mmCIF file of N, CA and C in Angstrom:
data_model
loop_
_atom_site.group_PDB
_atom_site.id
_atom_site.type_symbol
_atom_site.label_atom_id
_atom_site.label_comp_id
_atom_site.label_asym_id
_atom_site.label_seq_id
_atom_site.Cartn_x
_atom_site.Cartn_y
_atom_site.Cartn_z
ATOM 1 N N MET A 1 10.253 16.997 -4.133
ATOM 2 C CA MET A 1 8.999 16.522 -4.671
ATOM 3 C C MET A 1 8.573 15.248 -3.933
ATOM 4 N N ALA A 2 9.536 14.363 -3.706
ATOM 5 C CA ALA A 2 9.220 13.103 -3.043
ATOM 6 C C ALA A 2 8.765 13.341 -1.611
ATOM 7 N N THR A 3 9.414 14.265 -0.921
ATOM 8 C CA THR A 3 9.068 14.527 0.471
ATOM 9 C C THR A 3 7.649 15.073 0.587
ATOM 10 N N GLY A 4 7.271 15.990 -0.297
ATOM 11 C CA GLY A 4 5.916 16.541 -0.270
ATOM 12 C C GLY A 4 4.866 15.480 -0.543
ATOM 13 N N ALA A 5 5.104 14.651 -1.549
ATOM 14 C CA ALA A 5 4.160 13.580 -1.861
ATOM 15 C C ALA A 5 4.086 12.577 -0.716
ATOM 16 N N PHE A 6 5.230 12.306 -0.101
ATOM 17 C CA PHE A 6 5.287 11.361 1.017
ATOM 18 C C PHE A 6 4.457 11.860 2.195
ATOM 19 N N LYS A 7 4.599 13.135 2.538
ATOM 20 C CA LYS A 7 3.828 13.700 3.649
ATOM 21 C C LYS A 7 2.335 13.645 3.350
ATOM 22 N N GLY A 8 1.969 13.928 2.103
ATOM 23 C CA GLY A 8 0.567 13.842 1.713
ATOM 24 C C GLY A 8 0.030 12.423 1.820
ATOM 25 N N LEU A 9 0.833 11.456 1.426
ATOM 26 C CA LEU A 9 0.425 10.048 1.527
ATOM 27 C C LEU A 9 0.226 9.635 2.977
ATOM 28 N N LYS A 10 1.174 10.017 3.835
ATOM 29 C CA LYS A 10 1.048 9.657 5.255
ATOM 30 C C LYS A 10 -0.212 10.251 5.862
ATOM 31 N N ALA A 11 -0.483 11.496 5.523
ATOM 32 C CA ALA A 11 -1.679 12.144 6.064
ATOM 33 C C ALA A 11 -2.946 11.465 5.553
ATOM 34 N N ALA A 12 -2.948 11.106 4.271
ATOM 35 C CA ALA A 12 -4.125 10.454 3.694
ATOM 36 C C ALA A 12 -4.345 9.075 4.299
ATOM 37 N N ILE A 13 -3.276 8.335 4.482
ATOM 38 C CA ILE A 13 -3.401 6.997 5.083
ATOM 39 C C ILE A 13 -3.878 7.109 6.521
ATOM 40 N N ALA A 14 -3.321 8.067 7.253
ATOM 41 C CA ALA A 14 -3.723 8.266 8.650
ATOM 42 C C ALA A 14 -5.194 8.655 8.741
ATOM 43 N N ALA A 15 -5.693 9.351 7.731
ATOM 44 C CA ALA A 15 -7.095 9.759 7.738
ATOM 45 C C ALA A 15 -8.014 8.625 7.283
ATOM 46 N N GLY A 16 -7.423 7.518 6.835
ATOM 47 C CA GLY A 16 -8.230 6.363 6.464
ATOM 48 C C GLY A 16 -8.760 6.405 5.049
ATOM 49 N N ARG A 17 -8.133 7.154 4.174
ATOM 50 C CA ARG A 17 -8.600 7.214 2.784
ATOM 51 C C ARG A 17 -8.216 5.940 2.039
ATOM 52 N N ASP A 18 -8.985 5.603 1.023
ATOM 53 C CA ASP A 18 -8.708 4.429 0.197
ATOM 54 C C ASP A 18 -7.523 4.702 -0.717
ATOM 55 N N ILE A 19 -6.907 3.620 -1.162
ATOM 56 C CA ILE A 19 -5.790 3.745 -2.096
ATOM 57 C C ILE A 19 -6.249 4.451 -3.365
ATOM 58 N N GLN A 20 -7.470 4.166 -3.802
ATOM 59 C CA GLN A 20 -7.981 4.807 -5.014
ATOM 60 C C GLN A 20 -8.063 6.326 -4.848
ATOM 61 N N ASP A 21 -8.307 6.791 -3.638
ATOM 62 C CA ASP A 21 -8.381 8.226 -3.381
ATOM 63 C C ASP A 21 -6.988 8.869 -3.350
ATOM 64 N N MET A 22 -5.967 8.049 -3.180
ATOM 65 C CA MET A 22 -4.601 8.572 -3.038
ATOM 66 C C MET A 22 -3.773 8.395 -4.302
ATOM 67 N N THR A 23 -4.382 8.074 -5.414
ATOM 68 C CA THR A 23 -3.611 7.771 -6.614
ATOM 69 C C THR A 23 -2.753 8.945 -7.063
ATOM 70 N N GLY A 24 -3.255 10.149 -6.914
ATOM 71 C CA GLY A 24 -2.467 11.326 -7.306
ATOM 72 C C GLY A 24 -1.200 11.458 -6.477
ATOM 73 N N GLN A 25 -1.353 11.290 -5.161
ATOM 74 C CA GLN A 25 -0.186 11.364 -4.279
ATOM 75 C C GLN A 25 0.784 10.214 -4.553
ATOM 76 N N LEU A 26 0.239 9.010 -4.751
ATOM 77 C CA LEU A 26 1.090 7.866 -5.066
ATOM 78 C C LEU A 26 1.817 8.084 -6.392
ATOM 79 N N ALA A 27 1.129 8.648 -7.358
ATOM 80 C CA ALA A 27 1.749 8.915 -8.656
ATOM 81 C C ALA A 27 2.889 9.917 -8.517
ATOM 82 N N ASN A 28 2.673 10.983 -7.749
ATOM 83 C CA ASN A 28 3.731 11.974 -7.542
ATOM 84 C C ASN A 28 4.935 11.363 -6.843
ATOM 85 N N TRP A 29 4.678 10.567 -5.824
ATOM 86 C CA TRP A 29 5.789 9.943 -5.116
ATOM 87 C C TRP A 29 6.496 8.933 -6.022
ATOM 88 N N GLY A 30 5.723 8.182 -6.781
ATOM 89 C CA GLY A 30 6.310 7.209 -7.710
ATOM 90 C C GLY A 30 7.180 7.880 -8.758
ATOM 91 N N LYS A 31 6.722 9.028 -9.272
ATOM 92 C CA LYS A 31 7.524 9.776 -10.252
ATOM 93 C C LYS A 31 8.833 10.246 -9.621
ATOM 94 N N ALA A 32 8.731 10.774 -8.417
ATOM 95 C CA ALA A 32 9.937 11.257 -7.735
ATOM 96 C C ALA A 32 10.904 10.108 -7.475
ATOM 97 N N PHE A 33 10.379 8.964 -7.041
ATOM 98 C CA PHE A 33 11.221 7.799 -6.775
ATOM 99 C C PHE A 33 11.859 7.312 -8.069
ATOM 100 N N SER A 34 11.089 7.267 -9.135
ATOM 101 C CA SER A 34 11.594 6.829 -10.434
ATOM 102 C C SER A 34 12.657 7.788 -10.951
ATOM 103 N N ASP A 35 12.415 9.082 -10.810
ATOM 104 C CA ASP A 35 13.401 10.087 -11.243
ATOM 105 C C ASP A 35 14.702 9.934 -10.466
ATOM 106 N N PHE A 36 14.584 9.735 -9.169
ATOM 107 C CA PHE A 36 15.782 9.565 -8.353
ATOM 108 C C PHE A 36 16.552 8.325 -8.780
ATOM 109 N N THR A 37 15.849 7.226 -9.001
ATOM 110 C CA THR A 37 16.505 5.983 -9.419
ATOM 111 C C THR A 37 17.214 6.185 -10.754
ATOM 112 N N ASN A 38 16.559 6.889 -11.677
ATOM 113 C CA ASN A 38 17.168 7.158 -12.979
ATOM 114 C C ASN A 38 18.409 8.038 -12.833
ATOM 115 N N LEU A 39 18.323 9.069 -12.007
ATOM 116 C CA LEU A 39 19.480 9.936 -11.791
ATOM 117 C C LEU A 39 20.635 9.173 -11.154
ATOM 118 N N GLU A 40 20.302 8.285 -10.229
ATOM 119 C CA GLU A 40 21.337 7.472 -9.592
ATOM 120 C C GLU A 40 22.042 6.601 -10.633
ATOM 121 N N GLU A 41 21.281 5.993 -11.536
ATOM 122 C CA GLU A 41 21.871 5.163 -12.589
ATOM 123 C C GLU A 41 22.728 6.000 -13.535
ATOM 124 N N ARG A 42 22.250 7.199 -13.856
ATOM 125 C CA ARG A 42 23.013 8.074 -14.761
ATOM 126 C C ARG A 42 24.307 8.539 -14.122
ATOM 127 N N GLU A 43 24.320 8.712 -12.801
ATOM 128 C CA GLU A 43 25.545 9.137 -12.120
ATOM 129 C C GLU A 43 26.593 8.029 -12.095
ATOM 130 N N LYS A 44 26.149 6.774 -12.165
ATOM 131 C CA LYS A 44 27.104 5.666 -12.213
ATOM 132 C C LYS A 44 27.871 5.656 -13.529
ATOM 133 N N ASN A 45 27.228 6.110 -14.598
ATOM 134 C CA ASN A 45 27.859 6.186 -15.912
ATOM 135 C C ASN A 45 27.484 7.523 -16.543
ATOM 136 N N PRO A 46 28.074 8.623 -16.043
ATOM 137 C CA PRO A 46 27.672 9.943 -16.523
ATOM 138 C C PRO A 46 28.110 10.204 -17.957
ATOM 139 N N PRO A 47 27.402 11.088 -18.648
ATOM 140 C CA PRO A 47 27.811 11.445 -20.004
ATOM 141 C C PRO A 47 29.165 12.163 -19.989
ATOM 142 N N PHE A 48 29.813 12.210 -21.149
ATOM 143 C CA PHE A 48 31.146 12.794 -21.285
ATOM 144 C C PHE A 48 31.225 14.210 -20.725
ATOM 145 N N TRP A 49 30.242 15.040 -21.077
ATOM 146 C CA TRP A 49 30.300 16.438 -20.658
ATOM 147 C C TRP A 49 30.209 16.574 -19.141
ATOM 148 N N LYS A 50 29.493 15.657 -18.505
ATOM 149 C CA LYS A 50 29.382 15.715 -17.051
ATOM 150 C C LYS A 50 30.677 15.254 -16.396
ATOM 151 N N LYS A 51 31.323 14.244 -16.992
ATOM 152 C CA LYS A 51 32.604 13.782 -16.478
ATOM 153 C C LYS A 51 33.637 14.903 -16.559
ATOM 154 N N THR A 52 33.553 15.683 -17.618
ATOM 155 C CA THR A 52 34.531 16.737 -17.867
ATOM 156 C C THR A 52 34.338 17.928 -16.936
ATOM 157 N N PHE A 53 33.105 18.319 -16.696
ATOM 158 C CA PHE A 53 32.840 19.579 -16.001
ATOM 159 C C PHE A 53 32.177 19.420 -14.638
ATOM 160 N N LYS A 54 32.128 18.216 -14.087
ATOM 161 C CA LYS A 54 31.415 18.039 -12.819
ATOM 162 C C LYS A 54 32.298 18.358 -11.622
ATOM 163 N N GLY A 55 31.663 18.398 -10.470
ATOM 164 C CA GLY A 55 32.378 18.677 -9.230
ATOM 165 C C GLY A 55 33.018 17.420 -8.666
ATOM 166 N N SER A 56 33.133 17.384 -7.383
ATOM 167 C CA SER A 56 33.828 16.314 -6.670
ATOM 168 C C SER A 56 33.036 15.008 -6.690
ATOM 169 N N ASP A 57 33.754 13.891 -6.871
ATOM 170 C CA ASP A 57 33.115 12.570 -6.837
ATOM 171 C C ASP A 57 32.591 12.249 -5.447
ATOM 172 N N GLU A 58 33.328 12.670 -4.423
ATOM 173 C CA GLU A 58 32.921 12.390 -3.046
ATOM 174 C C GLU A 58 31.616 13.113 -2.717
ATOM 175 N N GLU A 59 31.502 14.349 -3.170
ATOM 176 C CA GLU A 59 30.292 15.131 -2.919
ATOM 177 C C GLU A 59 29.091 14.468 -3.580
ATOM 178 N N THR A 60 29.259 14.041 -4.820
ATOM 179 C CA THR A 60 28.177 13.376 -5.542
ATOM 180 C C THR A 60 27.795 12.073 -4.860
ATOM 181 N N ALA A 61 28.795 11.291 -4.447
ATOM 182 C CA ALA A 61 28.529 10.007 -3.792
ATOM 183 C C ALA A 61 27.786 10.195 -2.471
ATOM 184 N N LEU A 62 28.189 11.184 -1.685
ATOM 185 C CA LEU A 62 27.518 11.440 -0.412
ATOM 186 C C LEU A 62 26.077 11.903 -0.622
ATOM 187 N N GLU A 63 25.881 12.732 -1.620
ATOM 188 C CA GLU A 63 24.526 13.226 -1.910
ATOM 189 C C GLU A 63 23.625 12.075 -2.346
ATOM 190 N N ILE A 64 24.133 11.220 -3.218
ATOM 191 C CA ILE A 64 23.354 10.063 -3.671
ATOM 192 C C ILE A 64 23.050 9.142 -2.496
ATOM 193 N N PHE A 65 24.049 8.875 -1.661
ATOM 194 C CA PHE A 65 23.860 7.986 -0.515
ATOM 195 C C PHE A 65 22.785 8.523 0.425
ATOM 196 N N ALA A 66 22.881 9.815 0.758
ATOM 197 C CA ALA A 66 21.913 10.404 1.690
ATOM 198 C C ALA A 66 20.499 10.356 1.116
ATOM 199 N N ASN A 67 20.355 10.727 -0.152
ATOM 200 C CA ASN A 67 19.028 10.711 -0.769
ATOM 201 C C ASN A 67 18.497 9.291 -0.926
ATOM 202 N N LYS A 68 19.385 8.351 -1.212
ATOM 203 C CA LYS A 68 18.952 6.961 -1.364
ATOM 204 C C LYS A 68 18.405 6.430 -0.044
ATOM 205 N N LYS A 69 19.094 6.710 1.039
ATOM 206 C CA LYS A 69 18.620 6.250 2.351
ATOM 207 C C LYS A 69 17.289 6.899 2.706
ATOM 208 N N LYS A 70 17.146 8.169 2.383
ATOM 209 C CA LYS A 70 15.893 8.877 2.664
ATOM 210 C C LYS A 70 14.743 8.266 1.852
ATOM 211 N N MET A 71 14.995 7.981 0.566
ATOM 212 C CA MET A 71 13.956 7.391 -0.285
ATOM 213 C C MET A 71 13.606 5.973 0.190
ATOM 214 N N GLU A 72 14.612 5.201 0.603
ATOM 215 C CA GLU A 72 14.340 3.853 1.113
ATOM 216 C C GLU A 72 13.483 3.908 2.368
ATOM 217 N N GLN A 73 13.758 4.858 3.251
ATOM 218 C CA GLN A 73 12.972 5.012 4.472
ATOM 219 C C GLN A 73 11.528 5.392 4.141
ATOM 220 N N MET A 74 11.359 6.328 3.201
ATOM 221 C CA MET A 74 10.008 6.722 2.791
ATOM 222 C C MET A 74 9.260 5.525 2.213
ATOM 223 N N ARG A 75 9.934 4.784 1.341
ATOM 224 C CA ARG A 75 9.306 3.626 0.704
ATOM 225 C C ARG A 75 8.880 2.593 1.759
ATOM 226 N N LYS A 76 9.737 2.365 2.738
ATOM 227 C CA LYS A 76 9.417 1.407 3.793
ATOM 228 C C LYS A 76 8.199 1.876 4.595
ATOM 229 N N GLU A 77 8.166 3.163 4.921
ATOM 230 C CA GLU A 77 7.019 3.684 5.683
ATOM 231 C C GLU A 77 5.732 3.590 4.881
ATOM 232 N N ILE A 78 5.786 3.912 3.594
ATOM 233 C CA ILE A 78 4.592 3.809 2.752
ATOM 234 C C ILE A 78 4.137 2.357 2.690
ATOM 235 N N LYS A 79 5.088 1.443 2.499
ATOM 236 C CA LYS A 79 4.749 0.015 2.445
ATOM 237 C C LYS A 79 4.102 -0.427 3.756
ATOM 238 N N ASP A 80 4.709 -0.044 4.865
ATOM 239 C CA ASP A 80 4.159 -0.435 6.169
ATOM 240 C C ASP A 80 2.746 0.100 6.367
ATOM 241 N N HIS A 81 2.539 1.369 6.032
ATOM 242 C CA HIS A 81 1.211 1.967 6.205
ATOM 243 C C HIS A 81 0.175 1.297 5.308
ATOM 244 N N ILE A 82 0.516 1.116 4.049
ATOM 245 C CA ILE A 82 -0.450 0.517 3.117
ATOM 246 C C ILE A 82 -0.723 -0.933 3.499
ATOM 247 N N SER A 83 0.332 -1.676 3.818
ATOM 248 C CA SER A 83 0.147 -3.086 4.202
ATOM 249 C C SER A 83 -0.662 -3.199 5.495
ATOM 250 N N TRP A 84 -0.444 -2.298 6.424
ATOM 251 C CA TRP A 84 -1.156 -2.337 7.703
ATOM 252 C C TRP A 84 -2.638 -2.036 7.520
ATOM 253 N N HIS A 85 -2.932 -1.008 6.732
ATOM 254 C CA HIS A 85 -4.330 -0.584 6.589
ATOM 255 C C HIS A 85 -5.109 -1.389 5.548
ATOM 256 N N TYR A 86 -4.441 -1.848 4.496
ATOM 257 C CA TYR A 86 -5.168 -2.487 3.397
ATOM 258 C C TYR A 86 -4.734 -3.919 3.119
ATOM 259 N N GLY A 87 -3.714 -4.388 3.832
ATOM 260 C CA GLY A 87 -3.227 -5.748 3.643
ATOM 261 C C GLY A 87 -2.081 -5.803 2.636
ATOM 262 N N PRO A 88 -1.331 -6.907 2.662
ATOM 263 C CA PRO A 88 -0.172 -7.048 1.784
ATOM 264 C C PRO A 88 -0.526 -7.019 0.296
ATOM 265 N N SER A 89 -1.714 -7.454 -0.052
ATOM 266 C CA SER A 89 -2.102 -7.467 -1.472
ATOM 267 C C SER A 89 -2.210 -6.041 -2.021
ATOM 268 N N ALA A 90 -2.553 -5.097 -1.175
ATOM 269 C CA ALA A 90 -2.631 -3.699 -1.625
ATOM 270 C C ALA A 90 -1.247 -3.194 -2.011
ATOM 271 N N TRP A 91 -0.231 -3.598 -1.241
ATOM 272 C CA TRP A 91 1.142 -3.173 -1.583
ATOM 273 C C TRP A 91 1.580 -3.775 -2.918
ATOM 274 N N GLU A 92 1.165 -5.023 -3.172
ATOM 275 C CA GLU A 92 1.481 -5.657 -4.451
ATOM 276 C C GLU A 92 0.836 -4.889 -5.600
ATOM 277 N N GLU A 93 -0.379 -4.411 -5.383
ATOM 278 C CA GLU A 93 -1.072 -3.611 -6.388
ATOM 279 C C GLU A 93 -0.315 -2.308 -6.639
ATOM 280 N N VAL A 94 0.152 -1.682 -5.573
ATOM 281 C CA VAL A 94 0.935 -0.449 -5.707
ATOM 282 C C VAL A 94 2.204 -0.727 -6.511
ATOM 283 N N LEU A 95 2.874 -1.833 -6.248
ATOM 284 C CA LEU A 95 4.099 -2.176 -6.971
ATOM 285 C C LEU A 95 3.838 -2.393 -8.460
ATOM 286 N N GLN A 96 2.689 -3.008 -8.785
ATOM 287 C CA GLN A 96 2.345 -3.216 -10.192
ATOM 288 C C GLN A 96 2.111 -1.886 -10.896
ATOM 289 N N ILE A 97 1.373 -1.005 -10.241
ATOM 290 C CA ILE A 97 1.108 0.322 -10.811
ATOM 291 C C ILE A 97 2.418 1.080 -10.974
ATOM 292 N N GLU A 98 3.273 0.994 -9.979
ATOM 293 C CA GLU A 98 4.567 1.677 -10.020
ATOM 294 C C GLU A 98 5.424 1.161 -11.179
ATOM 295 N N ALA A 99 5.420 -0.141 -11.397
ATOM 296 C CA ALA A 99 6.204 -0.722 -12.492
ATOM 297 C C ALA A 99 5.699 -0.222 -13.845
ATOM 298 N N GLN A 100 4.374 -0.133 -13.998
ATOM 299 C CA GLN A 100 3.804 0.375 -15.242
ATOM 300 C C GLN A 100 4.191 1.836 -15.464
ATOM 301 N N MET A 101 4.099 2.636 -14.398
ATOM 302 C CA MET A 101 4.452 4.055 -14.503
ATOM 303 C C MET A 101 5.930 4.215 -14.850
ATOM 304 N N ARG A 102 6.779 3.422 -14.216
ATOM 305 C CA ARG A 102 8.217 3.513 -14.465
ATOM 306 C C ARG A 102 8.533 3.165 -15.922
ATOM 307 N N LYS A 103 7.854 2.154 -16.453
ATOM 308 C CA LYS A 103 8.085 1.745 -17.835
ATOM 309 C C LYS A 103 7.688 2.859 -18.803
ATOM 310 N N ILE A 104 6.529 3.441 -18.576
ATOM 311 C CA ILE A 104 6.066 4.536 -19.440
ATOM 312 C C ILE A 104 6.996 5.730 -19.326
ATOM 313 N N ARG A 105 7.369 6.068 -18.116
ATOM 314 C CA ARG A 105 8.245 7.214 -17.883
ATOM 315 C C ARG A 105 9.615 6.996 -18.525
ATOM 316 N N LYS A 106 10.102 5.765 -18.446
ATOM 317 C CA LYS A 106 11.400 5.461 -19.043
ATOM 318 C C LYS A 106 11.340 5.620 -20.552
ATOM 319 N N GLU A 107 10.262 5.133 -21.142
ATOM 320 C CA GLU A 107 10.116 5.227 -22.592
ATOM 321 C C GLU A 107 10.020 6.676 -23.064
ATOM 322 N N GLU A 108 9.351 7.499 -22.299
ATOM 323 C CA GLU A 108 9.111 8.868 -22.739
ATOM 324 C C GLU A 108 10.198 9.835 -22.287
ATOM 325 N N LEU A 109 10.288 10.012 -21.007
ATOM 326 C CA LEU A 109 11.103 11.082 -20.449
ATOM 327 C C LEU A 109 12.587 10.762 -20.439
ATOM 328 N N TYR A 110 12.945 9.571 -20.008
ATOM 329 C CA TYR A 110 14.356 9.253 -19.831
ATOM 330 C C TYR A 110 15.071 9.090 -21.170
ATOM 331 N N LYS A 111 14.386 8.561 -22.166
ATOM 332 C CA LYS A 111 15.006 8.453 -23.494
ATOM 333 C C LYS A 111 15.253 9.843 -24.068
ATOM 334 N N LYS A 112 14.344 10.767 -23.814
ATOM 335 C CA LYS A 112 14.531 12.145 -24.265
ATOM 336 C C LYS A 112 15.777 12.742 -23.602
ATOM 337 N N GLN A 113 15.945 12.494 -22.317
ATOM 338 C CA GLN A 113 17.116 13.011 -21.605
ATOM 339 C C GLN A 113 18.398 12.386 -22.145
ATOM 340 N N GLU A 114 18.351 11.110 -22.500
ATOM 341 C CA GLU A 114 19.524 10.466 -23.084
ATOM 342 C C GLU A 114 19.896 11.123 -24.412
ATOM 343 N N ARG A 115 18.896 11.448 -25.227
ATOM 344 C CA ARG A 115 19.170 12.133 -26.506
ATOM 345 C C ARG A 115 19.797 13.502 -26.256
ATOM 346 N N ILE A 116 19.284 14.213 -25.268
ATOM 347 C CA ILE A 116 19.844 15.530 -24.938
ATOM 348 C C ILE A 116 21.294 15.379 -24.473
ATOM 349 N N ASP A 117 21.561 14.391 -23.627
ATOM 350 C CA ASP A 117 22.937 14.144 -23.171
ATOM 351 C C ASP A 117 23.858 13.832 -24.344
ATOM 352 N N ASN A 118 23.365 13.013 -25.277
ATOM 353 C CA ASN A 118 24.180 12.684 -26.444
ATOM 354 C C ASN A 118 24.472 13.919 -27.290
ATOM 355 N N LEU A 119 23.475 14.775 -27.471
ATOM 356 C CA LEU A 119 23.695 16.018 -28.231
ATOM 357 C C LEU A 119 24.722 16.908 -27.539
ATOM 358 N N ILE A 120 24.619 17.010 -26.226
ATOM 359 C CA ILE A 120 25.588 17.820 -25.473
ATOM 360 C C ILE A 120 26.985 17.207 -25.598
ATOM 361 N N ASN A 121 27.067 15.870 -25.508
ATOM 362 C CA ASN A 121 28.362 15.205 -25.678
ATOM 363 C C ASN A 121 28.984 15.558 -27.027
ATOM 364 N N TRP A 122 28.193 15.474 -28.099
ATOM 365 C CA TRP A 122 28.700 15.804 -29.426
ATOM 366 C C TRP A 122 29.105 17.271 -29.517
ATOM 367 N N ALA A 123 28.291 18.152 -28.980
ATOM 368 C CA ALA A 123 28.602 19.585 -29.047
ATOM 369 C C ALA A 123 29.897 19.900 -28.295
ATOM 370 N N VAL A 124 30.058 19.340 -27.101
ATOM 371 C CA VAL A 124 31.284 19.572 -26.332
ATOM 372 C C VAL A 124 32.479 18.975 -27.062
ATOM 373 N N GLY A 125 32.323 17.771 -27.573
ATOM 374 C CA GLY A 125 33.413 17.124 -28.307
ATOM 375 C C GLY A 125 33.818 17.907 -29.542
ATOM 376 N N LEU A 126 32.835 18.366 -30.325
ATOM 377 C CA LEU A 126 33.132 19.154 -31.521
ATOM 378 C C LEU A 126 33.779 20.487 -31.167
ATOM 379 N N THR A 127 33.341 21.110 -30.095
ATOM 380 C CA THR A 127 33.931 22.369 -29.662
ATOM 381 C C THR A 127 35.385 22.175 -29.256
ATOM 382 N N ILE A 128 35.652 21.130 -28.497
ATOM 383 C CA ILE A 128 37.028 20.841 -28.087
ATOM 384 C C ILE A 128 37.887 20.534 -29.318
ATOM 385 N N PHE A 129 37.341 19.742 -30.246
ATOM 386 C CA PHE A 129 38.077 19.420 -31.467
ATOM 387 C C PHE A 129 38.360 20.675 -32.284
ATOM 388 N N ALA A 130 37.353 21.532 -32.446
ATOM 389 C CA ALA A 130 37.528 22.761 -33.226
ATOM 390 C C ALA A 130 38.557 23.679 -32.563
ATOM 391 N N ALA A 131 38.499 23.792 -31.247
ATOM 392 C CA ALA A 131 39.465 24.636 -30.546
ATOM 393 C C ALA A 131 40.877 24.076 -30.706
ATOM 394 N N GLY A 132 41.031 22.772 -30.572
ATOM 395 C CA GLY A 132 42.343 22.143 -30.744
ATOM 396 C C GLY A 132 42.861 22.309 -32.158
ATOM 397 N N ALA A 133 41.989 22.106 -33.142
ATOM 398 C CA ALA A 133 42.391 22.266 -34.534
ATOM 399 C C ALA A 133 42.785 23.714 -34.820
ATOM 400 N N SER A 134 42.048 24.668 -34.259
ATOM 401 C CA SER A 134 42.371 26.086 -34.457
ATOM 402 C C SER A 134 43.733 26.431 -33.866
ATOM 403 N N VAL A 135 43.995 25.940 -32.673
ATOM 404 C CA VAL A 135 45.292 26.194 -32.039
ATOM 405 C C VAL A 135 46.408 25.571 -32.867
ATOM 406 N N LEU A 136 46.205 24.357 -33.334
ATOM 407 C CA LEU A 136 47.204 23.674 -34.143
ATOM 408 C C LEU A 136 47.455 24.421 -35.456
ATOM 409 N N MET A 137 46.401 24.864 -36.114
ATOM 410 C CA MET A 137 46.539 25.628 -37.363
ATOM 411 C C MET A 137 47.272 26.949 -37.110
ATOM 412 N N PHE A 138 46.981 27.597 -36.005
ATOM 413 C CA PHE A 138 47.655 28.854 -35.675
ATOM 414 C C PHE A 138 49.143 28.618 -35.441
ATOM 415 N N ILE A 139 49.477 27.516 -34.764
ATOM 416 C CA ILE A 139 50.887 27.180 -34.537
ATOM 417 C C ILE A 139 51.586 26.928 -35.875
ATOM 418 N N PHE A 140 50.938 26.168 -36.771
ATOM 419 C CA PHE A 140 51.522 25.929 -38.094
ATOM 420 C C PHE A 140 51.689 27.243 -38.869
ATOM 421 N N TYR A 141 50.712 28.125 -38.738
ATOM 422 C CA TYR A 141 50.803 29.422 -39.407
ATOM 423 C C TYR A 141 52.011 30.203 -38.888
ATOM 424 N N LEU A 142 52.187 30.248 -37.562
ATOM 425 C CA LEU A 142 53.323 30.976 -36.983
ATOM 426 C C LEU A 142 54.655 30.364 -37.414
ATOM 427 N N ILE A 143 54.723 29.046 -37.450
ATOM 428 C CA ILE A 143 55.951 28.372 -37.888
ATOM 429 C C ILE A 143 56.232 28.696 -39.356
ATOM 430 N N GLY A 144 55.204 28.595 -40.172
ATOM 431 C CA GLY A 144 55.358 28.903 -41.601
ATOM 432 C C GLY A 144 55.741 30.345 -41.829
ATOM 433 N N LYS A 145 55.145 31.263 -41.084
ATOM 434 C CA LYS A 145 55.450 32.677 -41.231
ATOM 435 C C LYS A 145 56.894 32.969 -40.802
ATOM 436 N N SER A 146 57.347 32.321 -39.721
ATOM 437 C CA SER A 146 58.722 32.550 -39.274
ATOM 438 C C SER A 146 59.745 31.991 -40.251
ATOM 439 N N GLN A 147 59.350 30.979 -41.039
ATOM 440 C CA GLN A 147 60.248 30.409 -42.037
ATOM 441 C C GLN A 147 60.119 31.116 -43.382
ATOM 442 N N GLY A 148 59.219 32.070 -43.479
ATOM 443 C CA GLY A 148 59.034 32.859 -44.691
ATOM 444 C C GLY A 148 58.257 32.133 -45.779
ATOM 445 N N ARG A 149 57.482 31.163 -45.420
ATOM 446 C CA ARG A 149 56.718 30.420 -46.430
ATOM 447 C C ARG A 149 55.418 31.126 -46.830
ATOM 448 N N TRP A 150 54.935 32.054 -46.034
ATOM 449 C CA TRP A 150 53.763 32.855 -46.388
ATOM 450 C C TRP A 150 53.713 34.129 -45.623
#
């Protein structure tokens, strides 16, 4: 998503369009950048179910590193293009808009994802507990049956 929005932004800037004309592309890129940043933060402290069932730590770290460098490069190019064509104050305006979007997105979307993660954590935990309790009860039943208690 970020790459597509980035290419659209570069083309629009090269064509000399105003920042106001590129708000849709900037919004898409900002959402993608914000989503990536949120995912990166979540990977630093993953939910219980992800810790339990995830793949290799090295694979995750390499993927995050590669995507982070790619996003940083895109951000630098966008900053350079906007600052070159519209001046440094235009980049400051973009940063303000981005901060507002990130705040709204965090309040809405990311909190919802946190609730979903918490529900999954509880469901996995309860399932593991129920399975353990069932195995333990079955063992007690077998012991009791072998001793003739029932």
